Each structure stands twice: as structure tokens, then as C-alpha cells.
Coordinates of N, CA and C and ligand atoms in Angstrom, one line a residue:
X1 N 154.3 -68.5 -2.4 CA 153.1 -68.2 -1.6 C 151.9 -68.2 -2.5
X2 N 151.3 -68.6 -2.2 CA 149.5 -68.9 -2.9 C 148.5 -67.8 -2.4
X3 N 148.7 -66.9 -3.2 CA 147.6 -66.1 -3.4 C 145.9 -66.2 -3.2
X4 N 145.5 -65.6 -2.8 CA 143.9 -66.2 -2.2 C 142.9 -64.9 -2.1
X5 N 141.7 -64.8 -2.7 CA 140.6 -64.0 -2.8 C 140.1 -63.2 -1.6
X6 N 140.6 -61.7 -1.6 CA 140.0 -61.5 -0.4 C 138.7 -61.3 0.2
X7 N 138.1 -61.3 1.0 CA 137.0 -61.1 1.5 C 136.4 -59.6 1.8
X8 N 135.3 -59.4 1.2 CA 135.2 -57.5 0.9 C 134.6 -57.7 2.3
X9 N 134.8 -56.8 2.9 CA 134.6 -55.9 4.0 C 132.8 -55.5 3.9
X10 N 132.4 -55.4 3.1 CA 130.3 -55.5 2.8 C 129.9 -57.0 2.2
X11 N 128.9 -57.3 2.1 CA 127.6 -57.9 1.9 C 128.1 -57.6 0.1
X12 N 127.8 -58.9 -0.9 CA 127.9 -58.6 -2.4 C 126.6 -57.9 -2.9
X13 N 125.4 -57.8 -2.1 CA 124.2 -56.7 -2.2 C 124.4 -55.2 -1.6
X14 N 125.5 -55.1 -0.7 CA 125.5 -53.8 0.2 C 125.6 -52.6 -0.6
X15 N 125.8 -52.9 -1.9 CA 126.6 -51.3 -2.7 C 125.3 -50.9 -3.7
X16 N 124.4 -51.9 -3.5 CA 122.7 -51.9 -4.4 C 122.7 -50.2 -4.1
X17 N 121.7 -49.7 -4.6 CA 121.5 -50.3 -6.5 C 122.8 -49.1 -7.1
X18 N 123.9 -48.7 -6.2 CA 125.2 -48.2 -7.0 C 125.9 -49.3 -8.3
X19 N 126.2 -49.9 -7.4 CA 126.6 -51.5 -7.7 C 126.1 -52.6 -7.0
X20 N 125.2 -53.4 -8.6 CA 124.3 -54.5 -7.9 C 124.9 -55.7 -7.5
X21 N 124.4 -56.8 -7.2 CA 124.6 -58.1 -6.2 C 126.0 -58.7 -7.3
X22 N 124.9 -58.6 -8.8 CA 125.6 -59.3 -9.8 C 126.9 -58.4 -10.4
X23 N 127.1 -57.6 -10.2 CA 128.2 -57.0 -10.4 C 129.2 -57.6 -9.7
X24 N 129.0 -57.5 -8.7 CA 130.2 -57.8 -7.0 C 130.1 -59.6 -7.1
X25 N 128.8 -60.1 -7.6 CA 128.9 -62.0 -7.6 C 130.2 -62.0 -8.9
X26 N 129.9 -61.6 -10.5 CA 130.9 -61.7 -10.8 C 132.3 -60.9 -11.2
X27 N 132.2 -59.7 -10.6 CA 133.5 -58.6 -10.9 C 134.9 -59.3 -9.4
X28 N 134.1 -59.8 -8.3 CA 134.8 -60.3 -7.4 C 135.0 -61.7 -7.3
X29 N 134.3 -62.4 -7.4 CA 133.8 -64.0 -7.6 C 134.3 -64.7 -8.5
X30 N 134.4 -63.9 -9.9 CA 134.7 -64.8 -11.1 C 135.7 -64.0 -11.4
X31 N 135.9 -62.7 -12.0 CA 137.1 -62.3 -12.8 C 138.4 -61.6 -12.0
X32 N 137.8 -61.1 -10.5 CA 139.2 -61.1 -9.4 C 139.6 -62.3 -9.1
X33 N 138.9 -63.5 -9.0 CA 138.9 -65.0 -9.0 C 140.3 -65.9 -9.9
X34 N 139.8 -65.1 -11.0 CA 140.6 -65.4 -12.2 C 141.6 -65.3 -12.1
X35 N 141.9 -63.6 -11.8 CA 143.5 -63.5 -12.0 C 144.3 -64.2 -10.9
X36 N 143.7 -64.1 -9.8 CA 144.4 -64.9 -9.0 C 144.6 -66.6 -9.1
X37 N 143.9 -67.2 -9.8 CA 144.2 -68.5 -10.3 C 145.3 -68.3 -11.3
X38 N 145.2 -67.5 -12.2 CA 146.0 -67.5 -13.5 C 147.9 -67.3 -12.8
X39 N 147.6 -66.1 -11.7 CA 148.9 -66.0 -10.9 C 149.3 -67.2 -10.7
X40 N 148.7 -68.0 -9.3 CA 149.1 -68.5 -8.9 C 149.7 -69.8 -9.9
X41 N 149.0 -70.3 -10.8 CA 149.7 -71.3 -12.3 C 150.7 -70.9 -12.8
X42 N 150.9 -69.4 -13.0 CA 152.3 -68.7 -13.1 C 153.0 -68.7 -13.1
X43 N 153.2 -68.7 -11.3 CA 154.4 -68.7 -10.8 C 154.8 -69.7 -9.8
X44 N 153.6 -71.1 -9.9 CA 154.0 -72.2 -9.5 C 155.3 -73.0 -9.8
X45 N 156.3 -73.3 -8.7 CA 157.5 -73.8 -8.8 C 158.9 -72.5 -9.6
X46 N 158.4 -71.2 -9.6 CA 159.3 -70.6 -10.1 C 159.9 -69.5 -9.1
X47 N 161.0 -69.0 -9.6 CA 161.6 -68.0 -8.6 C 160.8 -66.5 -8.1
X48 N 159.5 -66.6 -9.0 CA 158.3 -65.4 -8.6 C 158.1 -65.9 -6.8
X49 N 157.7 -67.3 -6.8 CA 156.8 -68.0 -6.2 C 156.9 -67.6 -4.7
X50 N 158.1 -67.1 -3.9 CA 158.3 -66.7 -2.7 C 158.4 -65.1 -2.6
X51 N 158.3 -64.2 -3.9 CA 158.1 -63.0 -3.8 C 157.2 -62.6 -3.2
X52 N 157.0 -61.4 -2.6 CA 155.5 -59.9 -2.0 C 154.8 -60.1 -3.3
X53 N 153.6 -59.8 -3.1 CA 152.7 -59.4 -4.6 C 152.9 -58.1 -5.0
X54 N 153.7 -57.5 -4.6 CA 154.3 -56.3 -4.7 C 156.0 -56.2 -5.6
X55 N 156.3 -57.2 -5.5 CA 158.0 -57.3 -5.4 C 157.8 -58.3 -7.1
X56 N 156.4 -58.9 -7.0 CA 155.8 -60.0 -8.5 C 155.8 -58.7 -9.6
X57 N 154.7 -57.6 -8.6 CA 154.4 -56.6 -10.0 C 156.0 -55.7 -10.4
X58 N 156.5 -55.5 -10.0 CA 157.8 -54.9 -9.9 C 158.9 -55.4 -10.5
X59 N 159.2 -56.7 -10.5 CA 159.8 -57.5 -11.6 C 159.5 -58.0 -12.8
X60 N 157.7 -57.6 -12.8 CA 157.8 -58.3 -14.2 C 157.4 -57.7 -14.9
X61 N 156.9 -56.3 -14.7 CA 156.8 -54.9 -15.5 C 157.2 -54.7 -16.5
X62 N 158.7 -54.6 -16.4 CA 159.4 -54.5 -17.5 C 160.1 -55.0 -18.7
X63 N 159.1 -56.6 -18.2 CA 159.8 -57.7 -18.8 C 158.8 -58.4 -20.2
X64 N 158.4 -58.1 -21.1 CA 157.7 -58.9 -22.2 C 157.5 -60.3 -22.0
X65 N 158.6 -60.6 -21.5 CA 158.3 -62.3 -21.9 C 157.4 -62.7 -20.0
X66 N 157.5 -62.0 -19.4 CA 156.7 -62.0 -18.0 C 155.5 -61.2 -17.8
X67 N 154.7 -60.6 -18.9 CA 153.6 -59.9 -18.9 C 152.2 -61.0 -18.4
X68 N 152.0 -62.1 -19.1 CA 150.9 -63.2 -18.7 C 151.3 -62.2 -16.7
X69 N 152.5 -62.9 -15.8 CA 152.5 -62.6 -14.5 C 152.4 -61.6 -14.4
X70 N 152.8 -60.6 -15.0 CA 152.5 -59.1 -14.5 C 151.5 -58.7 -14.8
X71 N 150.4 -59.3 -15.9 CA 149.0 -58.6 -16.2 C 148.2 -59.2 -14.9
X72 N 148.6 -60.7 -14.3 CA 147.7 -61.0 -13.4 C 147.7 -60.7 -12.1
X73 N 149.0 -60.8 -11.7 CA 149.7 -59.9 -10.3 C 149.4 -58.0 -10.3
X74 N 148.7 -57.8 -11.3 CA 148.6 -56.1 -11.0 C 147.5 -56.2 -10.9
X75 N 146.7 -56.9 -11.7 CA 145.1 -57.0 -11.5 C 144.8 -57.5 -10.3
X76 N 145.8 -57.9 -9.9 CA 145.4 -58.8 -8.0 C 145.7 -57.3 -7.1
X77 N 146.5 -57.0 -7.3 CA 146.7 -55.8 -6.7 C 145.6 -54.9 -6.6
X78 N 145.5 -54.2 -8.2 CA 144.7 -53.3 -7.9 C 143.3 -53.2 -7.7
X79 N 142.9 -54.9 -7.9 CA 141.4 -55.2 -7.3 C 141.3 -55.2 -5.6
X80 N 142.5 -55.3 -5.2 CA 142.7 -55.1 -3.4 C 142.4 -54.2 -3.1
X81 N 143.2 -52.8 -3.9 CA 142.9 -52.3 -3.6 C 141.4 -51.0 -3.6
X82 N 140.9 -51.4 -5.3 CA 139.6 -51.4 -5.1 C 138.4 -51.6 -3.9
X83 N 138.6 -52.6 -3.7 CA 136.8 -53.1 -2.8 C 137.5 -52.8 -1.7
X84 N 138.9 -52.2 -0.8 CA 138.8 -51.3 0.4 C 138.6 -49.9 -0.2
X85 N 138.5 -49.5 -1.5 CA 138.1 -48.1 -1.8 C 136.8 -47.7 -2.0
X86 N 135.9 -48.9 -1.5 CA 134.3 -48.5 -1.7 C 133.4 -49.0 -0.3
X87 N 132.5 -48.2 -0.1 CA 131.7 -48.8 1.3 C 129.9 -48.3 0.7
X88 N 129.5 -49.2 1.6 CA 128.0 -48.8 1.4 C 127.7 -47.5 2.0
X89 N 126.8 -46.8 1.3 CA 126.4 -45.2 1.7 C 128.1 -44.6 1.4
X90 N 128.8 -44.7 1.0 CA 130.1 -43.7 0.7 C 130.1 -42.4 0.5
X91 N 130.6 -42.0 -0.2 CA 130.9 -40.5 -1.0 C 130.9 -39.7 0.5
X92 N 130.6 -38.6 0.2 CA 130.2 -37.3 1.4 C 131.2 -36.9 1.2
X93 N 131.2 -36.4 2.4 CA 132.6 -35.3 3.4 C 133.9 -36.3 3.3
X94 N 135.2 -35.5 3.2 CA 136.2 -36.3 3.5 C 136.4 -35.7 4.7
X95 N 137.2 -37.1 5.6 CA 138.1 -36.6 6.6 C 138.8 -35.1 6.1
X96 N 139.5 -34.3 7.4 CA 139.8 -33.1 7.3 C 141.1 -33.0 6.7
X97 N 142.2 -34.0 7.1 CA 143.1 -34.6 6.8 C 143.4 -34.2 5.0
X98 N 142.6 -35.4 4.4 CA 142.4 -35.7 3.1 C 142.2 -34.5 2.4
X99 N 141.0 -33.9 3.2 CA 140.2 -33.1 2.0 C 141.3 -31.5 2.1
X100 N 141.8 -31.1 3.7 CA 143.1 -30.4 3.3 C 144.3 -30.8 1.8
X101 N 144.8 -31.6 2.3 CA 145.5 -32.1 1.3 C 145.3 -31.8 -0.5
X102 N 144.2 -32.4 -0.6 CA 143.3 -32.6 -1.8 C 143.4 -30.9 -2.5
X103 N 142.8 -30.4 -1.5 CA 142.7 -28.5 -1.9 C 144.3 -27.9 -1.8
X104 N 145.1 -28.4 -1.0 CA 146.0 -27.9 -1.6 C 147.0 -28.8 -2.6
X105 N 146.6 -29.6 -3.5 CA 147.1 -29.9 -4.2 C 146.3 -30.0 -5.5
X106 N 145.1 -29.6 -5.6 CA 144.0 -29.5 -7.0 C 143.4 -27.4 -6.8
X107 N 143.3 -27.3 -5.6 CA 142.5 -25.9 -5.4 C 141.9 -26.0 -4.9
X108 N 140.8 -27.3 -5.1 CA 139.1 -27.4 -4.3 C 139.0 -28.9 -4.8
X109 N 137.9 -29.2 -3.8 CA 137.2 -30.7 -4.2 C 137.2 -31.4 -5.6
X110 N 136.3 -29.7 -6.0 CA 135.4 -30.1 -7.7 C 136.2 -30.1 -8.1
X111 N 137.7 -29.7 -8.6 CA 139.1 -29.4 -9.5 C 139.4 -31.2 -9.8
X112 N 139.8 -31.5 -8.6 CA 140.1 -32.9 -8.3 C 139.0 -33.9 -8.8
X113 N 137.8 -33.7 -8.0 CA 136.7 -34.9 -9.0 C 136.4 -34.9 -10.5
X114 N 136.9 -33.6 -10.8 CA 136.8 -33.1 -12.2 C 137.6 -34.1 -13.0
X115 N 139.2 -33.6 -12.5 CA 140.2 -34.0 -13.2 C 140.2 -35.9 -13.5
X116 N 139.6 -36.5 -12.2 CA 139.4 -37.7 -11.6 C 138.7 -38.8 -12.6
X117 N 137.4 -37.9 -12.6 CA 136.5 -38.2 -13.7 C 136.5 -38.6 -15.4
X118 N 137.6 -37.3 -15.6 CA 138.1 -36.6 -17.0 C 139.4 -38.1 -16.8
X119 N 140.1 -38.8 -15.8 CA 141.2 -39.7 -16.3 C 140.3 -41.0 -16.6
X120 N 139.2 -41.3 -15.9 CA 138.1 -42.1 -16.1 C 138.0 -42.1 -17.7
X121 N 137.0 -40.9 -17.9 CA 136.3 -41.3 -18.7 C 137.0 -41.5 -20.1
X122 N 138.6 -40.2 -19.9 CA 140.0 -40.6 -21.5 C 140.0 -41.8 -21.4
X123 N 140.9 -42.7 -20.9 CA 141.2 -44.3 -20.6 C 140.5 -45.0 -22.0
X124 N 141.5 -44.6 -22.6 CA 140.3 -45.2 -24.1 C 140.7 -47.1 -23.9
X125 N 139.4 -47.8 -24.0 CA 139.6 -49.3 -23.2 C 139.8 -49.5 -22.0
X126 N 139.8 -50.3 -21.9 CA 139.9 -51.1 -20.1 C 141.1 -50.7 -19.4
X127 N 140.7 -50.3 -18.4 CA 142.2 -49.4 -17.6 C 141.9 -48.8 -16.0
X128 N 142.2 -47.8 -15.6 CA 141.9 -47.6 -14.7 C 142.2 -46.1 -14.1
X129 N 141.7 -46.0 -13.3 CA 142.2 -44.4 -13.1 C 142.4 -43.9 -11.4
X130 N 143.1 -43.1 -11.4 CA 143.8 -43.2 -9.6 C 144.5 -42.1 -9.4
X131 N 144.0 -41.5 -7.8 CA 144.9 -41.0 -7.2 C 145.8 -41.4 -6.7
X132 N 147.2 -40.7 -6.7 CA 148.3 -41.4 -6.2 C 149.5 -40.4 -5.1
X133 N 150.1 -40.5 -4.3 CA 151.0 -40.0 -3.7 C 152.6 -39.9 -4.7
X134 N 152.9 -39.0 -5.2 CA 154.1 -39.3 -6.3 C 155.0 -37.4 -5.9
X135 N 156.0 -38.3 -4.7 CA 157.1 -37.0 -4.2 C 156.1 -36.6 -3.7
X136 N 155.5 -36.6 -2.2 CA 154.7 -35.9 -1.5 C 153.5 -35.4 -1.5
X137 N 153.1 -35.1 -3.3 CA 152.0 -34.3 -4.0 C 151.2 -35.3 -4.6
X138 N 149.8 -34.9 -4.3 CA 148.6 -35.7 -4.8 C 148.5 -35.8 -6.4
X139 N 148.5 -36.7 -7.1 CA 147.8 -36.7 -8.8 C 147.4 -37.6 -9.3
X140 N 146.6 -37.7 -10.0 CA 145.5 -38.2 -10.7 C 146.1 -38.6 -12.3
X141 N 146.2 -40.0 -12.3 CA 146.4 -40.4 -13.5 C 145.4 -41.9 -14.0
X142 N 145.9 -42.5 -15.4 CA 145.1 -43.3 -15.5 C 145.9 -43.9 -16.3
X143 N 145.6 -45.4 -16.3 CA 146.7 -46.4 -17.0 C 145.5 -47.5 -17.8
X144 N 146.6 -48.2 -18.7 CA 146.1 -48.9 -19.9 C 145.9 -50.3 -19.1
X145 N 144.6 -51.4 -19.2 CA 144.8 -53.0 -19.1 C 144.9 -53.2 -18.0
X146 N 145.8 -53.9 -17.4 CA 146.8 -54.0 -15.9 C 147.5 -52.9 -15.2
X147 N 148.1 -52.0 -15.9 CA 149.3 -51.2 -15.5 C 148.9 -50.4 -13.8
X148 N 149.9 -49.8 -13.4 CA 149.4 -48.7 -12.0 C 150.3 -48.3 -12.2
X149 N 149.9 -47.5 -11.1 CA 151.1 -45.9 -10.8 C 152.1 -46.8 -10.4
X150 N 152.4 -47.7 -9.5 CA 153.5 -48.3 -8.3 C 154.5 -48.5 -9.3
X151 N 154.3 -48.8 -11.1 CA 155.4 -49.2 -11.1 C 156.4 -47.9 -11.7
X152 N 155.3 -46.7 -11.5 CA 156.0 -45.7 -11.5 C 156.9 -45.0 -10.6
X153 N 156.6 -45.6 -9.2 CA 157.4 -45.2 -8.7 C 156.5 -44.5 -7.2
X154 N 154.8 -44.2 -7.7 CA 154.2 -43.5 -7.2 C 153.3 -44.8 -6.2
X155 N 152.4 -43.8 -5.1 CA 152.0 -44.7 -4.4 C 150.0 -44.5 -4.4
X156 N 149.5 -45.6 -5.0 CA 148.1 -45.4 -5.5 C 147.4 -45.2 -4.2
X157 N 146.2 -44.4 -4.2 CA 145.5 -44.4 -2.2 C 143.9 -44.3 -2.9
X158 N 143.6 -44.0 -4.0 CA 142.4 -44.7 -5.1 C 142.5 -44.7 -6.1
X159 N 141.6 -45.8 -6.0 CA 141.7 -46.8 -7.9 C 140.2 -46.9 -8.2
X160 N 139.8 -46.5 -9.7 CA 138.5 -46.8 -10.0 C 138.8 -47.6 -11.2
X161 N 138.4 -48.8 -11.0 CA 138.3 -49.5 -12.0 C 137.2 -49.3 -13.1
X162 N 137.7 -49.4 -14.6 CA 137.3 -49.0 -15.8 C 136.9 -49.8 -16.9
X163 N 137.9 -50.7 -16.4 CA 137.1 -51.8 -17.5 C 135.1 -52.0 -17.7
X164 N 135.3 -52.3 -18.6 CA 133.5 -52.3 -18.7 C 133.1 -53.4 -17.8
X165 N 133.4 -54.4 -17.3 CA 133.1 -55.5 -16.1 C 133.1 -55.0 -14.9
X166 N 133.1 -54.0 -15.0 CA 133.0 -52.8 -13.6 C 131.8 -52.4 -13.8
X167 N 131.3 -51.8 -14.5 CA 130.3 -50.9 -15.0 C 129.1 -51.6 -15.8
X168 N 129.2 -52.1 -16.4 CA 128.2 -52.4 -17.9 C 126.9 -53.1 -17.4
X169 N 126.7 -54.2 -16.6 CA 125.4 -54.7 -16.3 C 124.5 -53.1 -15.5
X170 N 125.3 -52.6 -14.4 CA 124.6 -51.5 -14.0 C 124.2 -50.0 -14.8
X171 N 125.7 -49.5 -15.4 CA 125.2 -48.4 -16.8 C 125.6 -48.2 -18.0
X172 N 125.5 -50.2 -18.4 CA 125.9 -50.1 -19.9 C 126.6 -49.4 -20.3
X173 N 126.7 -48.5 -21.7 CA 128.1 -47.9 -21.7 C 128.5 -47.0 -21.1
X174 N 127.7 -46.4 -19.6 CA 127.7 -44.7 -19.5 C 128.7 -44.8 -18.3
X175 N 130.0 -44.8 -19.1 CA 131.2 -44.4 -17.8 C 131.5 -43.6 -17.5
X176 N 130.5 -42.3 -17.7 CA 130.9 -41.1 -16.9 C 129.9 -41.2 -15.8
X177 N 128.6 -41.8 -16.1 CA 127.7 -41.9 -15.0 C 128.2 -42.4 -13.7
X178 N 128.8 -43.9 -13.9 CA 129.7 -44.9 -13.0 C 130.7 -44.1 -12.6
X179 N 131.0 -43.2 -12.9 CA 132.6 -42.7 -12.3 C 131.7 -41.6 -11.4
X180 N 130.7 -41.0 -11.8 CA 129.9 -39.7 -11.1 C 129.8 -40.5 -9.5
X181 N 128.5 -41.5 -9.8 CA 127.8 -42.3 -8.5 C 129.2 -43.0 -7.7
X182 N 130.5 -43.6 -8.4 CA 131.1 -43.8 -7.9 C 131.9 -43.0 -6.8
X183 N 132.3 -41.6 -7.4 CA 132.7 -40.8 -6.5 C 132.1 -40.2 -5.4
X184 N 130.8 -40.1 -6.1 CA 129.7 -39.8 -4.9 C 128.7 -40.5 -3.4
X185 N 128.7 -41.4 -4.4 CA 128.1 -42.6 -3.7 C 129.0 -43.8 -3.0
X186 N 130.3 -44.2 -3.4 CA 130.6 -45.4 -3.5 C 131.9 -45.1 -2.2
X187 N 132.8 -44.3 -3.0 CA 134.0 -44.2 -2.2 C 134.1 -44.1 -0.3
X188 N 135.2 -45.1 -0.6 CA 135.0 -44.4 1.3 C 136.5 -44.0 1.8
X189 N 136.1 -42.2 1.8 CA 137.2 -41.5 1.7 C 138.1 -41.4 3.7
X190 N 137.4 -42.3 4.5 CA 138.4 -42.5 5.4 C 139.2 -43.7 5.3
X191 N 139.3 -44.7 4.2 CA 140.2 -45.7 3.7 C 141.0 -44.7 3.0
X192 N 141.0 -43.7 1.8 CA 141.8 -43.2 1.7 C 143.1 -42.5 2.3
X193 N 142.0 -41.6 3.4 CA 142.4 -41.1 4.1 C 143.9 -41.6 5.0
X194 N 143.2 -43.2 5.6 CA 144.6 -43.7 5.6 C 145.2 -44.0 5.0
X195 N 145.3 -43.8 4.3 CA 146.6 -44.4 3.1 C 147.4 -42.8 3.1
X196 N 147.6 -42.3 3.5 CA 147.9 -40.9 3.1 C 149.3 -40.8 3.7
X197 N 149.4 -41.7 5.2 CA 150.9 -41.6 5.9 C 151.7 -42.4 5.6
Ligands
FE2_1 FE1 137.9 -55.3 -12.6

């Protein structure tokens, strides 16, 4: 199967001045672009080639000599799932759903944006940080490069991307700023929300 670029759900100016035009021309355009080219060279004519992009990251996790596939099949992943975790005007109120949940598994909102933030901004290097479903119960972790929760076993419902190609043209080094406006501004917590069942 040939892997292909998805189409964001906004306008590459809609997330201004959160995230500007040129951010989303090249964070989606050129370097989500990428991995998906690099995949699909990958695993052209090989026994990956008829796998889920799911079933790609999952086999080659554990494998060293299949890292080139699994750095680029996660990155395809978890840029999907990225740009459905952000909408123009975002942040606010969560569904009732969610934001129950959330409090009984952090205490309150702030515990959780806290903690959210704090996996953000540790991530020493390019990485990523996410809430995840793992045995029923909500948590917040953050992984190195490519990596995610899934191949832990856990099920990611947000992902904030960390790498500085996320961040840097809009707040240079300040990735606690990007993670603040992100959570506030960016998220769109009824995407989450479905992911929850
Ligand atoms: Fe990225």
C-alpha cells in the first residue's frame, strides 16, 4: 500500500498567528511529506508493503536493522495524528465526557496541563509528548525521535509534537510557550474526546 499526505481539515493560515502559514507550508508539506516518501522507498516490493501503518510501526519497533521503517512509519503516524489534534480557535472547555475523565484520573484540569506541559518541556531533543489510554486510565507521557505510546501497548488520543520544526519559526527556542498556546489555543478537545471509546 502507498502511503499518501493527508489533507488537514483547516486552511495552512487557519492556526495564525498560533501557528503561522510557514510553519504548516513546511511542518506538513515538506517534513510530514518526507517521511512518507522515505516509507514508502522502504518498504517498496517488501513483506512491510501490504501491512496497516499500524501493524509497519509494530513490527519494526523492535527491530534495529528496521529502524530507517519504523523511524518513518511512526512519524507518519503520529503526524496523523497530530493535525486532527488541533483546530482554529481551539483550547476552551472540554466536552463533559473528556473533562470528567481527565479529573478523575489527574484531580483537575490544571494537574493534567501541568503534568502535560512538564512531559513537553523534559523531552530533552526532538520527541513528543501525549496523552494516552493505557488499561482504562488516562497518562501522560513523552517519548524520544519517532517512538509512541502504541508500541507500548497504550492508546495515544493527544500528541504534541516537540521537535523544534514544530515550534522554532513561531517561538524560537521557547517550548514551554508553544506547549502553553498549544494547549490553550490550538487543541481541539472534541477530537480527543472521541478517541476516548
Ligand atoms: Fe513534526
Amino acid at each position: 500500500m502507498e502511503f499518501t499526505l493527508p489533507k488537514l481539515d483547516y486552511a495552512n493560515n487557519a492556526l495564525s498567528p498560533i501557528m503561522c502559514e510557514e510553519t504548516l507550508d513546511l511542518h506538513h508539506g515538506k517534513h510530514h511529506q518526507t517521511y512518507i516518501t522515505n516509507l514508502n522507498n522502504f518498504i517498496k516490493d517488501t513483506d512491510m508493503a501490504n501491512k496497516s501503518l499500524e501493524d509497519i510501526i509494530l513490527a519494526s519497533s523492535k527491530d534495529n536493522s528496521k529502524s530507517g521503517i519504523f523511524n518513518n512509519a511512526s512519524q507518519h503516524w503520529n503526524h496523523n495524528l497530530f493535525w486532527q489534534c488541533m483546530k482554529p480557535n481551539g483550547g476552551g472547555n472540554m466536552p463533559p465526557k473528556l473533562e470528567k475523565k481527565i479529573v478523575s484520573d489527574f484531580g483537575n484540569i490544571d494537574n493534567f496541563k501541568k503534568d502535560f506541559k512538564q512531559a513537553g518541556i523534559t523531552q530533552f531533543g526532538s520527541g513528543w509528548c501525549w496523552l494516552s489510554i493505557n488499561n482504562g486510565k488516562l497518562v501522560v507521557t513523552k517519548t524520544a525521535n519517532a517512538a509512541n505510546p502504541l508500541i507500548d501497548g497504550m492508546k495515544p488520543i493527544l500528541g504534541c509534537d516537540v521537535w523544534e520544526h514544530s515550534y522554532y519559526i513561531d517561538y524560537r527556542n521557547r517550548r514551554p510557550e508553544y506547549l502553553d498556546k498549544f494547549l490553550d489555543s490550538l487543541v481541539n478537545w472534541e477530537f480527543v474526546d472521541s478517541l476516548l471509546d
